[in-house]
mmCIF file of C-alpha atoms and ligand atoms in Angstrom:
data_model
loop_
_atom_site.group_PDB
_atom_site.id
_atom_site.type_symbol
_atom_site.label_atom_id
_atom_site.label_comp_id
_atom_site.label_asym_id
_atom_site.label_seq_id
_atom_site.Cartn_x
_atom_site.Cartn_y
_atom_site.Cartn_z
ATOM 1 C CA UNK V 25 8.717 7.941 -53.606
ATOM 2 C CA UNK V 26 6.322 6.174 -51.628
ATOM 3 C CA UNK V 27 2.522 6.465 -51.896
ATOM 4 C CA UNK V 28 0.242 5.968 -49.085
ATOM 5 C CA UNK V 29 -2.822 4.587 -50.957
ATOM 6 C CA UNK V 30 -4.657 4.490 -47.695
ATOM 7 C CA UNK V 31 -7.212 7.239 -48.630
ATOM 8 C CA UNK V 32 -8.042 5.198 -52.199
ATOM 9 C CA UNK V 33 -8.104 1.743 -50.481
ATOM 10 C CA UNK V 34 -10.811 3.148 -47.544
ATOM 11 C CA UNK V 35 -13.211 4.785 -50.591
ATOM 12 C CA UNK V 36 -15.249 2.917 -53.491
ATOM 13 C CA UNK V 37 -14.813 4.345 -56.452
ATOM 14 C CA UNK V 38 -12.196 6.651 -55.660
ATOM 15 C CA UNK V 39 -9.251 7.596 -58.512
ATOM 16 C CA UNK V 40 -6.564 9.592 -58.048
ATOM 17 C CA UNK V 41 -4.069 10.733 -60.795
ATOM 18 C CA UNK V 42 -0.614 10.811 -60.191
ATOM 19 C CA UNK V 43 2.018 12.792 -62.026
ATOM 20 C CA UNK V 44 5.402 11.049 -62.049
ATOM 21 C CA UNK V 45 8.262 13.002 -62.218
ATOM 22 C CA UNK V 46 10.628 11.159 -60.313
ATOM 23 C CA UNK V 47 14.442 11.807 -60.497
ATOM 24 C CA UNK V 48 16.771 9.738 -62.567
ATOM 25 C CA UNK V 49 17.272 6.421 -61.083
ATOM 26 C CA UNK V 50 20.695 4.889 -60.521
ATOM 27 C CA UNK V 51 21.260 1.785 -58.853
ATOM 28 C CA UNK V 52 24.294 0.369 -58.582
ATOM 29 C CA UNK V 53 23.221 -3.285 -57.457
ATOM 30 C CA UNK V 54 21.661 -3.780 -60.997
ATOM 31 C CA UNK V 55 23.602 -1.522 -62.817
ATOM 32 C CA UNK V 56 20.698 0.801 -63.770
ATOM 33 C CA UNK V 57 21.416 4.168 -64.585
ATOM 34 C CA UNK V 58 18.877 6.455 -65.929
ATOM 35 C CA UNK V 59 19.948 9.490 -67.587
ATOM 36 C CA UNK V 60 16.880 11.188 -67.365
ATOM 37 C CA UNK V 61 13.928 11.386 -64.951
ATOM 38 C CA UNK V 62 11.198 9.134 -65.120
ATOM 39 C CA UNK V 63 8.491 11.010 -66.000
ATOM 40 C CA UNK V 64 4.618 10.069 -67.434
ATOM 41 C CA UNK V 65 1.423 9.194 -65.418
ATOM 42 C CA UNK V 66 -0.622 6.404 -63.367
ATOM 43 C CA UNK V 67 -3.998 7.081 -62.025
ATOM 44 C CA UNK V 68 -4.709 4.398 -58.923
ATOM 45 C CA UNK V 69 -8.659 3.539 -58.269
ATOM 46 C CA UNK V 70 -10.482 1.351 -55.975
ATOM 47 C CA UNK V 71 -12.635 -1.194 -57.822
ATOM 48 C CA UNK V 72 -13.998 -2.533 -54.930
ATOM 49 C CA UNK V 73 -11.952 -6.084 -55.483
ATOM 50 C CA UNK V 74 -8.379 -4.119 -55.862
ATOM 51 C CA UNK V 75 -6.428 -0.889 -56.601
ATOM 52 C CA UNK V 76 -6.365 -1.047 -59.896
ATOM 53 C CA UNK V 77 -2.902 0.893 -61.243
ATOM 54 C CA UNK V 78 -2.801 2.311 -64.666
ATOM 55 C CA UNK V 79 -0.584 4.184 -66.610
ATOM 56 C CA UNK V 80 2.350 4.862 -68.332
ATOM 57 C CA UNK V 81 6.196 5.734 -67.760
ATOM 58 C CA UNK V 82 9.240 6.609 -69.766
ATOM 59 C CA UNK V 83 12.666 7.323 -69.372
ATOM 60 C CA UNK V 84 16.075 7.065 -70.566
ATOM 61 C CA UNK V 85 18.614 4.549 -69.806
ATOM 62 C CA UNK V 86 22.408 4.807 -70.403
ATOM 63 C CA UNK V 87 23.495 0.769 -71.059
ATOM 64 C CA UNK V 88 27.427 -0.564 -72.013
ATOM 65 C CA UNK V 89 27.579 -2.012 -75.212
ATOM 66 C CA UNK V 90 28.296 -5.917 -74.428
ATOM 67 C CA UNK V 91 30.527 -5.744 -77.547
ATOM 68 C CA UNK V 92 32.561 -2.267 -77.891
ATOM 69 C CA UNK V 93 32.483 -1.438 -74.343
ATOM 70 C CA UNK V 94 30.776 2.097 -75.432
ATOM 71 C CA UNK V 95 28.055 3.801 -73.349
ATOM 72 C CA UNK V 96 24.430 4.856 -75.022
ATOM 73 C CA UNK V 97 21.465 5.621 -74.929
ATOM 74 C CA UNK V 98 18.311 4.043 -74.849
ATOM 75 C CA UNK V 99 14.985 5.402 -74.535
ATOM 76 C CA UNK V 100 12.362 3.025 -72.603
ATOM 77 C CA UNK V 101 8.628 3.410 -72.346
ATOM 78 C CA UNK V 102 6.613 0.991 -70.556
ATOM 79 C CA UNK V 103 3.035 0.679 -69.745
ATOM 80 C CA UNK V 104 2.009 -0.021 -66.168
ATOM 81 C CA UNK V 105 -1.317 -2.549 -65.464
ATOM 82 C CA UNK V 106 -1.468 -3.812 -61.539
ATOM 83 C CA UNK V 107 -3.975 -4.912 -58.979
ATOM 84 C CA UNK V 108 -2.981 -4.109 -55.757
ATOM 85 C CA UNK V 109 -5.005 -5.872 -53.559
ATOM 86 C CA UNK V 110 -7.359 -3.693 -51.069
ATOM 87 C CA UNK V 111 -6.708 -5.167 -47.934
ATOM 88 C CA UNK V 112 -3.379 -3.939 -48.018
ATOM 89 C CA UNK V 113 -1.614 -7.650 -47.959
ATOM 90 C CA UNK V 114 2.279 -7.399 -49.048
ATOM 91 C CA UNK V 115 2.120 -7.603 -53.221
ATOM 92 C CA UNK V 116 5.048 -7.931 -54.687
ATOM 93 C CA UNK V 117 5.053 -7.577 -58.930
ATOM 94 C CA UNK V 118 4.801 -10.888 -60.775
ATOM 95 C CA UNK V 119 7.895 -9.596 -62.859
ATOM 96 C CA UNK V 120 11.265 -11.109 -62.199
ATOM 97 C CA UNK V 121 13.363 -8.838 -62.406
ATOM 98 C CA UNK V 122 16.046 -9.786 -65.003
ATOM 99 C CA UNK V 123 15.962 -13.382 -66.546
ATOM 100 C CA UNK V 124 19.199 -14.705 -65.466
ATOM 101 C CA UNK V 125 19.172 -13.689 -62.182
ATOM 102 C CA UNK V 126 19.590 -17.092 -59.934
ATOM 103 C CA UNK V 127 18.047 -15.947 -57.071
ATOM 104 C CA UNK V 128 14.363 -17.081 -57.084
ATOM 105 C CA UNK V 129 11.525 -14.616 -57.528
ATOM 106 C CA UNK V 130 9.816 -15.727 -54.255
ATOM 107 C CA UNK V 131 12.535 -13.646 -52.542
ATOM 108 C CA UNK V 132 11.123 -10.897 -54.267
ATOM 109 C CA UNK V 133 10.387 -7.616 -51.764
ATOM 110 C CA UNK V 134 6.750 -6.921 -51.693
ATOM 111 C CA UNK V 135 6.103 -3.342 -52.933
ATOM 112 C CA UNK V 136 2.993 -2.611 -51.250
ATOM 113 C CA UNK V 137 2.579 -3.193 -47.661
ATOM 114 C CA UNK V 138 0.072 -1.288 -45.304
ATOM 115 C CA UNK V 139 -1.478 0.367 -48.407
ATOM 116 C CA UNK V 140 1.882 1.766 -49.180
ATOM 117 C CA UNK V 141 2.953 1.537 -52.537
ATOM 118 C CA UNK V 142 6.714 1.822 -53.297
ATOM 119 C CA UNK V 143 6.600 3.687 -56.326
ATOM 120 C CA UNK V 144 10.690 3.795 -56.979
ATOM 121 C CA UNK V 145 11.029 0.377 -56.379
ATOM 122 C CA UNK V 146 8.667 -0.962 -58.731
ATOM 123 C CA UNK V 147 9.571 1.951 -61.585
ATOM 124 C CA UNK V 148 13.099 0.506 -60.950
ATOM 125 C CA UNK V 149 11.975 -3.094 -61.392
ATOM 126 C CA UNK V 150 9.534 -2.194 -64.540
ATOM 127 C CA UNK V 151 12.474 -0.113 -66.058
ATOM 128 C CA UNK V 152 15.407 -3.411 -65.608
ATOM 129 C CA UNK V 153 12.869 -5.428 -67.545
ATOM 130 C CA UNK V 154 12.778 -3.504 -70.554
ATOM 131 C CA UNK V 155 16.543 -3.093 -70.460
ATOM 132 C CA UNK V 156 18.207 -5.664 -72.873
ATOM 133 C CA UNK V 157 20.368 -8.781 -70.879
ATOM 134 C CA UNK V 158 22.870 -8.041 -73.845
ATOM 135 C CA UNK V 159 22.818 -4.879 -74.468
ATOM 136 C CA UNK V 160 24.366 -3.600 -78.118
ATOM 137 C CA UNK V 161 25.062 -0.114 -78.635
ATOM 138 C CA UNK V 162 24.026 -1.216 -82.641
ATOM 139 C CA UNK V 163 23.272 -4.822 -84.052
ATOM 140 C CA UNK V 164 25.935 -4.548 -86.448
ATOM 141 C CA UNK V 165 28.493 -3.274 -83.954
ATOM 142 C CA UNK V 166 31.641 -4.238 -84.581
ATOM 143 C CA UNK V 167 33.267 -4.705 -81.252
ATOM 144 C CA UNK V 168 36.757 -4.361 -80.407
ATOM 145 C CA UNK V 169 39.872 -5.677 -81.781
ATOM 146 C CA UNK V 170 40.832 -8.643 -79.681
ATOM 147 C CA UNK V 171 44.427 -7.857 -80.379
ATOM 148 C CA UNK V 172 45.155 -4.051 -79.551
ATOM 149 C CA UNK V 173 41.369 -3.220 -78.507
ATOM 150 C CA UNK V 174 40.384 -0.798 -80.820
ATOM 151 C CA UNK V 175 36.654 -0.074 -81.358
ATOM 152 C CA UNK V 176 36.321 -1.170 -84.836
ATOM 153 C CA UNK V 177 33.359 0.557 -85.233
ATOM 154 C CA UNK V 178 35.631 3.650 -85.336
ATOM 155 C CA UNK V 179 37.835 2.554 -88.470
ATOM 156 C CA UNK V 180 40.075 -0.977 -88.604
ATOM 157 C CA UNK V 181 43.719 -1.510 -86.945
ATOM 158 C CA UNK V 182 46.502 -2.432 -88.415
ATOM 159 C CA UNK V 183 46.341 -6.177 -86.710
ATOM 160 C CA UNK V 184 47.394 -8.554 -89.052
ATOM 161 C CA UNK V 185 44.506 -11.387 -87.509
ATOM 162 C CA UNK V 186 40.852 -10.632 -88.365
ATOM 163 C CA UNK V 187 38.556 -10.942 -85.311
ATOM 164 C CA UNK V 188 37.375 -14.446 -85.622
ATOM 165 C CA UNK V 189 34.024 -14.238 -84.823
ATOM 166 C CA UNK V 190 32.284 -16.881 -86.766
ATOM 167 C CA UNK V 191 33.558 -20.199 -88.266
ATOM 168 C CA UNK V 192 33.749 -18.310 -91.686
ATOM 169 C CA UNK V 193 36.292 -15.624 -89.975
ATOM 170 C CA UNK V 194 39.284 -17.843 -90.853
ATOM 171 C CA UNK V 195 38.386 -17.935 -94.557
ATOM 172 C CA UNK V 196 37.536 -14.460 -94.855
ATOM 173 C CA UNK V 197 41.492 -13.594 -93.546
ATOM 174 C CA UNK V 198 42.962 -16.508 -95.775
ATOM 175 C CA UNK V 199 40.727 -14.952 -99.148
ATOM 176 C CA UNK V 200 41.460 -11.270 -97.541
ATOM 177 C CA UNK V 201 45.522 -12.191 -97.176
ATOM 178 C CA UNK V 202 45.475 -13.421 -101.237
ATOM 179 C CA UNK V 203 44.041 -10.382 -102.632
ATOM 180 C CA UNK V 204 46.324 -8.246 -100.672
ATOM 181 C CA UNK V 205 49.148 -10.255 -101.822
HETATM 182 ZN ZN1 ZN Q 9 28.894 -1.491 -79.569
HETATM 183 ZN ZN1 ZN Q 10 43.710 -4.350 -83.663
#
């Protein structure tokens, strides 16, 4: 959705409410995939120095455990504070959009040109910085067996080898192999 502020930036004073209840978003560039719509409320007013944009959004994300491979669910809630400016220059969200993207920020689209405010766009980039760089479905996942790839957090395999995660991993399977012995 796009929002033509034009009739806010041309009146002093002037606040208008805006419902959001835009469909899920899924982008495949970023891997982003909301599972439900993005729903909650801004209200945009003219300040006379900017369009001041507050509110408040939430949604729910479906993210791939960097660990067990498993999908889930994560709710995300996220306040929203900008100043658009009113002479409808190009503004682009100070945000970057995920921390170990290379590409510099100044590359960064501007969301508001012309007094129109990409609303999607910017949802999309507010929602991709709440969203974990490693996501885990639990902290104390498990992950997968290295050996036959069985989600652990399931029940263990029958592999002989523990998953050697930390330097300690090798002792555990030594002390492990002498009390099963
Ligand atoms: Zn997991
Ligand atoms: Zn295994």
């Amino acid at each position: 959705m796009r929002l033509d502020l034009g009739e806010i930036a041309a009146h002093l004073g002037k606040r208008i409410k805006y419902s959001l209840n835009e469909g899920p978003i899924v982008d495949d560039e970023s891997g982003l995939k909301c599972v439900e719509p993005v729903t909650g409320e801004v209200a945009f007013s003219n300040t006379g120095q900017t369009i001041d944009v507050r509110g408040k959004f939430q949604t729910v994300v479906e993210l791939e455990c960097g660990r067990c491979l498993k999908a889930y669910r994560m709710p995300v809630e996220s306040d929203v504070e900008e100043a658009l400016p009113l002479e409808g220059q190009p503004w682009a969200p100070t945000v970057s959009e995920s921390v170990d993207d290379e590409t510099p920020d100044e590359e960064a689209e501007p969301l508001f040109v012309d007094n129109v405010f990409d609303l999607d766009e910017y949802l999309r980039q507010s929602i991709l910085v709440n969203v974990p760089i490693k996501p885990l479905c639990d902290e104390v996942c498990k992950g997968l067996c290295p050996q036959c790839g069985k989600n652990l957090n399931d029940g263990s395999c029958d592999c002989t080898v523990e998953p050697d995660e930390s330097p300690f991993g090798a002792l555990r399977s030594l002390f492990k192999d002498e009390l099963e012995s």
